[in-house]
Short mmCIF file of C-alpha atoms in Angstrom, two decimals:
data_model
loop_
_atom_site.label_atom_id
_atom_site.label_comp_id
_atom_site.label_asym_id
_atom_site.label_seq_id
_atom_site.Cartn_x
_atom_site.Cartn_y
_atom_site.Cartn_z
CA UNK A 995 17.65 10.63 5.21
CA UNK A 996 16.65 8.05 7.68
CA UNK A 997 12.44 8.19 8.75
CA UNK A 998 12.41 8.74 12.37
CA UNK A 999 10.45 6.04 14.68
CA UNK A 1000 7.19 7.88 15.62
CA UNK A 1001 6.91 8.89 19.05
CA UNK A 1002 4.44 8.02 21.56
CA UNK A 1003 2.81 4.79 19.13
CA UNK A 1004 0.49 3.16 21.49
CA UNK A 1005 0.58 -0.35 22.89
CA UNK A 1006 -1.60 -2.37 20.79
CA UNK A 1007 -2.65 -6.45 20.60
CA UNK A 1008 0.01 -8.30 18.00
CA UNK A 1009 -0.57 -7.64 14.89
CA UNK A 1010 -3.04 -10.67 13.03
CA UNK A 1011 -0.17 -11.76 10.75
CA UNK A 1012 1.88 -12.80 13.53
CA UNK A 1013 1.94 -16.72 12.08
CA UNK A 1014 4.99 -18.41 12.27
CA UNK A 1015 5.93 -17.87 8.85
CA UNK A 1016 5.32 -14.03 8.68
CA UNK A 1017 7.31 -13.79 11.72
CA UNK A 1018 10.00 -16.09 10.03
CA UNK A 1019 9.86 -13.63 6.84
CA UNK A 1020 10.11 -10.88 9.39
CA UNK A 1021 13.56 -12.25 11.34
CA UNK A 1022 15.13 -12.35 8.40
CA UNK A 1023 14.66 -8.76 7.73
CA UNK A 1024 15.57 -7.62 10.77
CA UNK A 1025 18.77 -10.42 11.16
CA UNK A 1026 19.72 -9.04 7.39
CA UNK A 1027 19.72 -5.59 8.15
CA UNK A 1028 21.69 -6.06 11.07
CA UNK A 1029 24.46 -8.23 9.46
CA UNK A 1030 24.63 -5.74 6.48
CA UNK A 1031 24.50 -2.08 8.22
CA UNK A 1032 26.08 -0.89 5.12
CA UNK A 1033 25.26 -0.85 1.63
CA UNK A 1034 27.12 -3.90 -0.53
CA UNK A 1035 28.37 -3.43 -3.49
CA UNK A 1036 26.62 -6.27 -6.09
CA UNK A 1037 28.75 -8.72 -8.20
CA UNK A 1038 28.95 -8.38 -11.66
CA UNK A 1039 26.30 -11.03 -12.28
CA UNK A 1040 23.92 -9.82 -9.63
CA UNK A 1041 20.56 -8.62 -11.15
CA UNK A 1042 21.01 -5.47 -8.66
CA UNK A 1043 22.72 -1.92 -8.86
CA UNK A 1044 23.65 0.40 -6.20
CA UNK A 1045 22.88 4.24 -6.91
CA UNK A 1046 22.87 6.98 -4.08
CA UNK A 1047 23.10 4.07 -1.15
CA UNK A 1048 20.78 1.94 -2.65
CA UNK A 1049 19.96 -1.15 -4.24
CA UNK A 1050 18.01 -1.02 -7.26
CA UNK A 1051 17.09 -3.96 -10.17
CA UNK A 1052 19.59 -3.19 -12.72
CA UNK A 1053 17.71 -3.46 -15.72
CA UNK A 1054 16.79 0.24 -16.95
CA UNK A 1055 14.00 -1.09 -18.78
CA UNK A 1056 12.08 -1.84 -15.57
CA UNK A 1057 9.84 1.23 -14.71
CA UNK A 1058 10.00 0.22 -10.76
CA UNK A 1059 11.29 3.46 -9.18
CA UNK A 1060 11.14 1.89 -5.32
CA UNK A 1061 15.23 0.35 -4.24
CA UNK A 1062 15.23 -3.09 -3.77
CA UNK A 1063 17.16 -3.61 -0.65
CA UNK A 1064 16.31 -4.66 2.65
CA UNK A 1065 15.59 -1.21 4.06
CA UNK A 1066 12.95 -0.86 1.51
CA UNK A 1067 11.84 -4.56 2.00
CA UNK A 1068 11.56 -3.74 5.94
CA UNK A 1069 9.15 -0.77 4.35
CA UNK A 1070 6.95 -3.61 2.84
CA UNK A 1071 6.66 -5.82 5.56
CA UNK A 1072 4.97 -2.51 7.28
CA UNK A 1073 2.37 -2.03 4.24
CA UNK A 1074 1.96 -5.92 4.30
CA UNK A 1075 0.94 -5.50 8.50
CA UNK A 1076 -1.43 -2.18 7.46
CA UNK A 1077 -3.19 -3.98 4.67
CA UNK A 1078 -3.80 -6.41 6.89
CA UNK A 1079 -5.37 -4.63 9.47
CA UNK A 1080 -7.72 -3.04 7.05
CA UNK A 1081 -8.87 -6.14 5.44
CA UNK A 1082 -9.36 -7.57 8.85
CA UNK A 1083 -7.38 -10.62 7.69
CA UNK A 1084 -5.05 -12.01 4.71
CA UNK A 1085 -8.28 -11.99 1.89
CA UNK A 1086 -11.64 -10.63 1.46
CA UNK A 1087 -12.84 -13.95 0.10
CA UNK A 1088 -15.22 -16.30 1.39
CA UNK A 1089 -12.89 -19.58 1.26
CA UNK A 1090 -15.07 -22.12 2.57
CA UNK A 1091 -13.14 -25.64 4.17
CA UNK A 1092 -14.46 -27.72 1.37
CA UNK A 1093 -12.88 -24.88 -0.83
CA UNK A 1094 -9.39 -24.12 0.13
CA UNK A 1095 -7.30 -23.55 -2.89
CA UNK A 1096 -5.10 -26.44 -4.00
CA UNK A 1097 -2.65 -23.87 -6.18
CA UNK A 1098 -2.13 -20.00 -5.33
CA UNK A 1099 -0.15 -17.83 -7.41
CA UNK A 1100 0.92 -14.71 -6.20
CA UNK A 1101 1.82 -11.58 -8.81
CA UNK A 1102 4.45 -9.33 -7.18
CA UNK A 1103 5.56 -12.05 -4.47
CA UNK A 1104 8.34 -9.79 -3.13
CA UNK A 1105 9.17 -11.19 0.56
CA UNK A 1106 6.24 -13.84 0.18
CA UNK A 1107 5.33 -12.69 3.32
CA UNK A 1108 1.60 -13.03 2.07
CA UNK A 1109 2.39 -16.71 1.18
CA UNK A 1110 3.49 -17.45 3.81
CA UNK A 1111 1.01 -16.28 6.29
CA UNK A 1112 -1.93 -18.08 3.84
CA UNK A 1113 0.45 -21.20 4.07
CA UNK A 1114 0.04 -20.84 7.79
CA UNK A 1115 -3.81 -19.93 7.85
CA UNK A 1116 -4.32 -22.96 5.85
CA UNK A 1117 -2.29 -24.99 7.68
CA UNK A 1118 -4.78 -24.13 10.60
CA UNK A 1119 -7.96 -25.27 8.68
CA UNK A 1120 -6.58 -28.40 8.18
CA UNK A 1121 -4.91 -28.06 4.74
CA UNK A 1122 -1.06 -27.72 4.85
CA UNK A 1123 0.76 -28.18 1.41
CA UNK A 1124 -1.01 -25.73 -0.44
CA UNK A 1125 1.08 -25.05 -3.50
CA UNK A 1126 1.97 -21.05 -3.56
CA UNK A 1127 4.41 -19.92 -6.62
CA UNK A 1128 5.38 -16.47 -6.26
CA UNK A 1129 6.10 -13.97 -9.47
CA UNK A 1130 8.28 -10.87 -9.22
CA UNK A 1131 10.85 -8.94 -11.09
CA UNK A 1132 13.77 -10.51 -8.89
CA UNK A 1133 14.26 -12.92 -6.33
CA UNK A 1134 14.48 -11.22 -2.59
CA UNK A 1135 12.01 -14.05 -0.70
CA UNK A 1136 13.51 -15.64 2.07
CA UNK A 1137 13.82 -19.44 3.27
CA UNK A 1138 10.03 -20.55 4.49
CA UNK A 1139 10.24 -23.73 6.80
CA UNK A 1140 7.15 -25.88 5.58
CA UNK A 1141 5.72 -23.39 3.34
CA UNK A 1142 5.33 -25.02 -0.50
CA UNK A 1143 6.56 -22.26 -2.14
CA UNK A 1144 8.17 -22.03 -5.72
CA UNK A 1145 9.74 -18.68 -7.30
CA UNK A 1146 9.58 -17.42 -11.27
CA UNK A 1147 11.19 -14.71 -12.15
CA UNK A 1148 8.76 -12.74 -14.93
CA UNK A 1149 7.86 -8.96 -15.31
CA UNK A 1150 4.16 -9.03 -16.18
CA UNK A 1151 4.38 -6.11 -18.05
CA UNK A 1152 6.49 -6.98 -20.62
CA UNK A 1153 5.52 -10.34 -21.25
CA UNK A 1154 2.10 -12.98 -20.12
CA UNK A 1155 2.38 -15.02 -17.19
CA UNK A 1156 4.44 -17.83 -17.57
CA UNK A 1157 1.84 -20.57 -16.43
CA UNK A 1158 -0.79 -22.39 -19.03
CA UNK A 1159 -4.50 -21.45 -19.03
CA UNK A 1160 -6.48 -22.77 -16.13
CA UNK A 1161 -3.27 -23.19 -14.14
CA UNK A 1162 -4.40 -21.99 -10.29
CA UNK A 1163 -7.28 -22.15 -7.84
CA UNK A 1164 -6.67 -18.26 -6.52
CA UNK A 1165 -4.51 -15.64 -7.66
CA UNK A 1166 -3.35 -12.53 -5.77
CA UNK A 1167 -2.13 -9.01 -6.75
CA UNK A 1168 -0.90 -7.12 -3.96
CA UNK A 1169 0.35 -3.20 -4.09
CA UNK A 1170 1.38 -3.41 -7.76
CA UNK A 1171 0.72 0.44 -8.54
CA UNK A 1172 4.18 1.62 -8.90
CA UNK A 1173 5.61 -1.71 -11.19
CA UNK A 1174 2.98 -0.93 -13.32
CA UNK A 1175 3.01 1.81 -16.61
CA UNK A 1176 -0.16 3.14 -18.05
CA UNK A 1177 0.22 1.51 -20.91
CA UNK A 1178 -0.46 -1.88 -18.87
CA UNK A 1179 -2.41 -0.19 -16.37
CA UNK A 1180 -4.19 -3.77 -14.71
CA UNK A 1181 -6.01 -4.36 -18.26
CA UNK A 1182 -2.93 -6.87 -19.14
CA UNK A 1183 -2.83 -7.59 -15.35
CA UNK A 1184 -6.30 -8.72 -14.72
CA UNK A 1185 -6.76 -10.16 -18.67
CA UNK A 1186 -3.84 -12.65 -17.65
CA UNK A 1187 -5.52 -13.56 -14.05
CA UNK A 1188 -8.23 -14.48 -16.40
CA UNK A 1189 -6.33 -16.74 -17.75
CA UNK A 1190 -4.26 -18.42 -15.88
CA UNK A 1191 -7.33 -19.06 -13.09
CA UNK A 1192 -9.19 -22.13 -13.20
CA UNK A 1193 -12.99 -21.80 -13.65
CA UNK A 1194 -14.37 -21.41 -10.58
CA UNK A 1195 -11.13 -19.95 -8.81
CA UNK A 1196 -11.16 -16.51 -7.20
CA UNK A 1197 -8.90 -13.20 -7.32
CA UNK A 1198 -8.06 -10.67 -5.33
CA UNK A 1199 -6.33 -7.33 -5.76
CA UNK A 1200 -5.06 -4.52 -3.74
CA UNK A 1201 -3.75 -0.99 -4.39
CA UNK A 1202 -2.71 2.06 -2.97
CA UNK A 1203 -3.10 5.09 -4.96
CA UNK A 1204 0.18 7.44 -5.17
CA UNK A 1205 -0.74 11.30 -4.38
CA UNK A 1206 -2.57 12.27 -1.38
CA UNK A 1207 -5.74 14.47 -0.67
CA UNK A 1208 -7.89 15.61 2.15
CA UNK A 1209 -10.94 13.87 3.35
CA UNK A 1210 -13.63 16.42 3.85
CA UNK A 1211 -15.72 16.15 6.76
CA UNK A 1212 -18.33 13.45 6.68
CA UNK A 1213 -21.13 12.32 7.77
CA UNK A 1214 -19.99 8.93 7.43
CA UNK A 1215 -18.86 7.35 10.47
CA UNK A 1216 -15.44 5.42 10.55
CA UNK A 1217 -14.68 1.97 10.72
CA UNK A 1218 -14.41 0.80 14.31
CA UNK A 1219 -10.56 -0.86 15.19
CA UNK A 1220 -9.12 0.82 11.65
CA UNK A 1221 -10.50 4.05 12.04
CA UNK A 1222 -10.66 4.19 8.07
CA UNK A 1223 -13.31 5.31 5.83
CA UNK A 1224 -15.96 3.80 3.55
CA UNK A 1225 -15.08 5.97 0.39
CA UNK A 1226 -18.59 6.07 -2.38
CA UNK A 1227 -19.95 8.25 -4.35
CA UNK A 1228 -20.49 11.03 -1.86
CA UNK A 1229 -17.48 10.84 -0.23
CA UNK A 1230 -15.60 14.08 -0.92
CA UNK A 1231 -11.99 15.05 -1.00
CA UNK A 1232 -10.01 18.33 -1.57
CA UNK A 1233 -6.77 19.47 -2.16
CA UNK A 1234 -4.91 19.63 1.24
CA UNK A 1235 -3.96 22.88 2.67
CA UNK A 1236 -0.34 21.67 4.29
CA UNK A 1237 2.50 23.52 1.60
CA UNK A 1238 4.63 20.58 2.64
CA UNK A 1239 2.14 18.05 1.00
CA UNK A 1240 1.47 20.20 -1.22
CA UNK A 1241 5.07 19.44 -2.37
CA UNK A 1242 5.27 16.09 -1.46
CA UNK A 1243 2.04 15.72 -4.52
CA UNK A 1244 3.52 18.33 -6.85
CA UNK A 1245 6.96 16.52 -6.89
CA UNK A 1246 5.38 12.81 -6.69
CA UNK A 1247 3.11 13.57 -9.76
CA UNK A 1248 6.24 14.87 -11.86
CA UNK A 1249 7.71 11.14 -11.04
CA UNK A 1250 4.60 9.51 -11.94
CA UNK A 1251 4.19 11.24 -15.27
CA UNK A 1252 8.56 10.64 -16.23
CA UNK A 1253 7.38 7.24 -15.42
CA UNK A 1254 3.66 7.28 -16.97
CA UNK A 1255 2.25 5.53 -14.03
CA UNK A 1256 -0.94 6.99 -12.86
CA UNK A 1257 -1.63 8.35 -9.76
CA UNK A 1258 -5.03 6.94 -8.61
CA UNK A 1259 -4.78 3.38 -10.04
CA UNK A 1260 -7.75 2.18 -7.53
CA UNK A 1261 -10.04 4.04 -10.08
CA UNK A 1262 -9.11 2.11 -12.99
CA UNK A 1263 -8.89 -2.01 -11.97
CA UNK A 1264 -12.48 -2.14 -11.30
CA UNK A 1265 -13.32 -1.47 -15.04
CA UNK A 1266 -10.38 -3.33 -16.33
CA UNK A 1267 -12.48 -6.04 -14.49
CA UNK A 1268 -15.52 -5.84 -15.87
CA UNK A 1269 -14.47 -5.64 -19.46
CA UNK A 1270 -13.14 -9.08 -18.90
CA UNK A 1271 -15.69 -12.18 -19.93
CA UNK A 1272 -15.33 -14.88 -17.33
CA UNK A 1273 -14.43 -12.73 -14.33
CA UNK A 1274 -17.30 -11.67 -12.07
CA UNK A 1275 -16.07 -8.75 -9.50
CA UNK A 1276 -18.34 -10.09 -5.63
CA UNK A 1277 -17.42 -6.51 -4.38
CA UNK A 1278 -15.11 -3.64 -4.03
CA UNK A 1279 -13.66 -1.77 -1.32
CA UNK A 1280 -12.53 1.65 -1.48
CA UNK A 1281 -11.10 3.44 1.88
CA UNK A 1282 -9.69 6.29 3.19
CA UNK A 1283 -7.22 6.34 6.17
CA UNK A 1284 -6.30 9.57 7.59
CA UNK A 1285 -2.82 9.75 8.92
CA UNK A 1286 -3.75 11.57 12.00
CA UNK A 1287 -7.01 12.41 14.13
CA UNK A 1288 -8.68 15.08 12.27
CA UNK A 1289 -9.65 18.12 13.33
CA UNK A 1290 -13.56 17.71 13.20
CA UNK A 1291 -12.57 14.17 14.92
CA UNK A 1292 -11.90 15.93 18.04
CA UNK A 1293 -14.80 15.45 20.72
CA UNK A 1294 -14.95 20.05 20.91
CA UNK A 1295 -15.52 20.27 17.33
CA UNK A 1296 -18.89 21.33 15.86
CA UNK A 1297 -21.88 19.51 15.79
CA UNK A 1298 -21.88 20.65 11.82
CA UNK A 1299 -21.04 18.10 9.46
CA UNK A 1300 -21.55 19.67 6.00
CA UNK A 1301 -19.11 19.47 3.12
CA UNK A 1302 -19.71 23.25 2.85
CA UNK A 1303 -19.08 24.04 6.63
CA UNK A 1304 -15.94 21.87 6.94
CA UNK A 1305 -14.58 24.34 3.24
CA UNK A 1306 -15.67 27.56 5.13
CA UNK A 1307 -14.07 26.35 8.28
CA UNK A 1308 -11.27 28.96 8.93
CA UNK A 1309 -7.77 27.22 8.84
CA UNK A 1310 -7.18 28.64 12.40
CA UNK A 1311 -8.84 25.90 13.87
CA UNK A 1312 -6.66 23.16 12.14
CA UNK A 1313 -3.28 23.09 13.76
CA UNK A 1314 0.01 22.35 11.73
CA UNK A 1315 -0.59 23.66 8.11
CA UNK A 1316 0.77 26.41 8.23
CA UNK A 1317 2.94 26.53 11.07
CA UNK A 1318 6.33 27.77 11.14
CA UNK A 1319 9.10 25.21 10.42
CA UNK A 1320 12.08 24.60 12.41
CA UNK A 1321 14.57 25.88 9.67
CA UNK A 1322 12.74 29.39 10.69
CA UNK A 1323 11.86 29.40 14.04
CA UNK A 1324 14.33 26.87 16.29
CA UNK A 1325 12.93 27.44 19.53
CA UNK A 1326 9.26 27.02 19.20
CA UNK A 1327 8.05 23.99 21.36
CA UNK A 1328 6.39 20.84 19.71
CA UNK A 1329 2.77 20.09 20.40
CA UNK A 1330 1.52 16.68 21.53
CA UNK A 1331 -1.86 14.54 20.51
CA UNK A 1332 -4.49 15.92 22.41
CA UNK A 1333 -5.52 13.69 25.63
CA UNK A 1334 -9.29 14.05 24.32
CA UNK A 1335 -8.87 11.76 21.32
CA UNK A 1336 -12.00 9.40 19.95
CA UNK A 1337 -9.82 7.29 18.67
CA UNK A 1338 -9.36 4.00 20.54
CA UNK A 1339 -5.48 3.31 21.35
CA UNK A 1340 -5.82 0.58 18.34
CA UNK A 1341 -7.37 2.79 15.89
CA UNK A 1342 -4.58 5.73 16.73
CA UNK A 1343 -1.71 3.11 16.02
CA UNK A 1344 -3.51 1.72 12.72
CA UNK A 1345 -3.10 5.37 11.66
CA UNK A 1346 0.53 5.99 13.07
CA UNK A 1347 1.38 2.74 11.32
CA UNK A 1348 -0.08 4.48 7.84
CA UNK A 1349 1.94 7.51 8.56
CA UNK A 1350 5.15 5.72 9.24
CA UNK A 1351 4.63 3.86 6.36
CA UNK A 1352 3.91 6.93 3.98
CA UNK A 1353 7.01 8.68 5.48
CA UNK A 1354 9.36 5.24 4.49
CA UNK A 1355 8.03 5.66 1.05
CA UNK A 1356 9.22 9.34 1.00
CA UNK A 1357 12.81 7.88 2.24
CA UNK A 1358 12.54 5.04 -0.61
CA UNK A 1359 11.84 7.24 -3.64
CA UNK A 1360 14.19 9.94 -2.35
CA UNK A 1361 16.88 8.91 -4.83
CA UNK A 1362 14.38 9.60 -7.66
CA UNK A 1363 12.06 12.08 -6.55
CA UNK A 1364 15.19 14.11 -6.29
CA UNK A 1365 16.09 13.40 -9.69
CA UNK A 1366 13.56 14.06 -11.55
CA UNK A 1367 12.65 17.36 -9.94
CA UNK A 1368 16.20 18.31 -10.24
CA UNK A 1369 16.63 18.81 -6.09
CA UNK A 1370 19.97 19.08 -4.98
CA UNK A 1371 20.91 17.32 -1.29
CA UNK A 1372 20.68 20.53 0.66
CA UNK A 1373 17.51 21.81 -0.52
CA UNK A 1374 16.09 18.02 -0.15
CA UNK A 1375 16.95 17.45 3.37
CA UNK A 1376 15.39 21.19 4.64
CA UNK A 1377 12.10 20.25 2.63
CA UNK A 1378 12.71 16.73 4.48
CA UNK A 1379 13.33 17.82 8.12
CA UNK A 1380 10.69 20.37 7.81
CA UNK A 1381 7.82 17.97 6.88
CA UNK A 1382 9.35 15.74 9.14
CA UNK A 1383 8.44 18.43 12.02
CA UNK A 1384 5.54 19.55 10.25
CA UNK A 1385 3.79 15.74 10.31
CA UNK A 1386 5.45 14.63 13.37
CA UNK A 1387 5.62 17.32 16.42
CA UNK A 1388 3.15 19.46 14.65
CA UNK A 1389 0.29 17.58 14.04
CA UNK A 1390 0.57 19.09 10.10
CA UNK A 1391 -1.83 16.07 9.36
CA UNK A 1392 -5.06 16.88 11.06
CA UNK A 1393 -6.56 18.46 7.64
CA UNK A 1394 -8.18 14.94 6.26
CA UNK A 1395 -5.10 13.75 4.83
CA UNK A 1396 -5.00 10.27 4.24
CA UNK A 1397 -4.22 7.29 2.25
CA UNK A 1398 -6.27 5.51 -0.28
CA UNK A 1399 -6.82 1.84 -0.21
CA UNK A 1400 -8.71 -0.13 -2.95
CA UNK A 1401 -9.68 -4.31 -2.93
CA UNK A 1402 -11.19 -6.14 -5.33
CA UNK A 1403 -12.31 -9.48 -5.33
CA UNK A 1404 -14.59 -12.23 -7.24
CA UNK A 1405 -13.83 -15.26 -9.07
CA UNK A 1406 -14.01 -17.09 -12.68
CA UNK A 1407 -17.08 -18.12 -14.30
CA UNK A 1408 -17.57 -21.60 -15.98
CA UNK A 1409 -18.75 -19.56 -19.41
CA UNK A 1410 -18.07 -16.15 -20.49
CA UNK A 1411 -20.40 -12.97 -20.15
CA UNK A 1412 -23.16 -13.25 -23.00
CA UNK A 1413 -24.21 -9.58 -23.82
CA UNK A 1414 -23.03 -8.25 -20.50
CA UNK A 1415 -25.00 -11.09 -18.05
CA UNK A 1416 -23.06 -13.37 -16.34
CA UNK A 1417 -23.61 -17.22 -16.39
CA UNK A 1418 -26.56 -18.50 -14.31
CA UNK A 1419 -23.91 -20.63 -12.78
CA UNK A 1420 -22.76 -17.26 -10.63
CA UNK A 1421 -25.00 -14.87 -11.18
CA UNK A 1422 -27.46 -16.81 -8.86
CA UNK A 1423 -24.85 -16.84 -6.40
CA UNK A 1424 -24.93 -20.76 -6.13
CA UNK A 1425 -22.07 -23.05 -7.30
CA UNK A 1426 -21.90 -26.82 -7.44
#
């Protein structure tokens, strides 16, 4: 079933990837899907397969559940747009003028929608030519006027990268969670970065994790434009009360575990960091962003802000959780956002954009959600118009439940680790 557009998105200032590449990268998406409204059947030597509608890699050994079609490449330009609105730009890294990479590699190119915005943001500061080679399972980037970008087909989990040590100034992993098994869980990932980064180079990752939870209530304010936030050590989640997400977790953690790909990979690339000798992690970033205003948001809500008040809070005051669906009750009118919202128009779309995105995802994995759950069409597209109401007219979201969003970034030493301290070189926070 098709994800509907999300009414009432508020106007908002373009979007900061907006170079002329990305937008290139973009066109193409758009001029594809229009030229090819229906699914094509691949050739015999294509590395695709159509199943249910869509286009997958044809290679059973690949764990990748997601299609690989434009649809679903339309899906990543939109997580591509909210990462970048939660960085704030296209790294977390201080790149310095005197300092701009000479060779980027980026792991899980897709699009190279990310390469080509860098290629662009470069280009700005003076430095256009920067060599980017892009790695994926398959090819699906498009044509990149004046972007110096090269293609190689590898699957990282099967195999090492294949580049020689010391071979690029920066490398980038960008929303690798569901190409990646437990077995390789970012140990082989970040252990080849390590490699094929030149002393001195830097690395970022990014990851969402899989299931959804709550955010309890907080004392911790958000972040102004994003609205997301800070997750640490007293940041506490729960199980969310919605029976629809509910679901949605039960029957995504039965496809993670046919798949063995864990659920919350944001809690495991930080360690698979520091276990490594010449890679020093700057800093981490762990988020939360809610994909609606939450109840305790609301200017009228309590002045409480305990963990333990926002558990004892009765579930009357949260609208949507447990609300009845259309497929029970046809005539009962929709509600709309309230007109008392904190949130700033930009910090409500940032947030729409998350929930559209989430929804596409649910559209994506349909195919094998369904599957693996054994859910026949009928009972699928109830459960899918329902939650559709339920998050939509509803406001089924306002219990704290949100996305998580991990980066991590630092760079190469010159030496390795000795006994757990880093060279001098870094650990002073100097270089030469």
């Amino acid at each position: 079933m098709e994800a509907p557009p999300l009414p009432g998105l508020p106007t908002r200032p373009p979007l900061i990837t907006k170079t002329p590449n990305a937008t290139a990268v973009m066109k193409s998406l758009v001029t594809e899907t229009a030229a090819q409204p229906r699914p094509q059947k691949p050739k015999s030597n294509s590395p695709f397969t159509m199943h249910q509608g869509r286009r997958y890699i044809a290679d059973e050994s690949v764990v990748y559940p997601l299609p690989n079609d434009v649809k679903e490449l339309s899906r990543q330009a939109l997580v591509h747009e909210m990462t970048c609105e939660l960085v704030g730009g296209l790294h977390f890294s201080d790149i310095p003028h005197d300092k701009i990479p000479r060779r980027v590699l980026d792991i899980g190119c897709g699009t190279a929608i990310w390469c080509a915005s860098m290629s662009d943001e470069f280009a700005r500061r003076g430095c256009p030519g920067v060599e980017f080679v892009g790695v994926d399972l398959v090819p699906v980037y498009t044509d990149m006027k004046g972007v110096n970008f090269k293609y190689v087909q590898s699957d990282i989990t099967k195999e090492p990268l294949p580049f020689p040590d010391g071979s690029f100034d920066m490398v980038v992993s960008r929303d690798l969670a569901l190409a990646i098994p437990a077995t390789a869980m970012f140990s082989d990932i970040t252990s080849e970065i390590e490699r094929v980064l030149k002393p001195g180079g830097i690395f970022e990752i990014f990851a969402y994790d899989c299931t959804m939870r709550a955010l309890q209530r907080t004392q911790t304010l958000y972040e102004p434009r994003t609205s997301a936030y800070p997750i640490s050590s007293a940041t506490h989640f729960s199980t969310s009360e919605n029976p629809y997400i509910v679901q949605y977790n039960d029957r995504m953690t039965a496809l993670l575990t046919h798949l063995n790909i864990p659920s919350a990979p944001c809690t495991q690339i930080a360690p698979a960091i520091l276990m490594l000798e010449t890679l020093t992690l700057t800093a981490q970033k762990r988020i939360a962003i809610p994909l609606d205003e939450i109840w305790w948001e609301s200017p009228g809500a309590s002045d409480t802000s305990s963990v333990s008040s926002a558990r004892s809070t009765d579930s009357s005051h949260r609208k949507g959780s447990f609300a009845i669906p259309p497929s029970q009750q046809r005539h009962r009118s929709s509600t709309t956002t309230s007109s008392t919202s904190g949130l700033t128009d930009n910090e409500r779309a940032v947030r729409a954009l998350a929930k559209l995105v989430w929804i596409q995802s649910i559209d994506s994995l349909e195919p094998r959600l369904r599957e693996v759950n054994k859910i026949d069409l009928d009972e699928w597209e109830r459960w899918y118009r329902d939650l559709m109401w339920n998050t939509m007219e509803n406001q089924g979201l306002r219990n704290g439940e949100c996305i998580e969003f991990g980066a991590f970034w630092g760079r190469k030493d010159d030496c390795p680790k000795d006994n757990g301290t880093v060279c001098l070189k870094y650990s002073s926070g100097t270089s030469n």
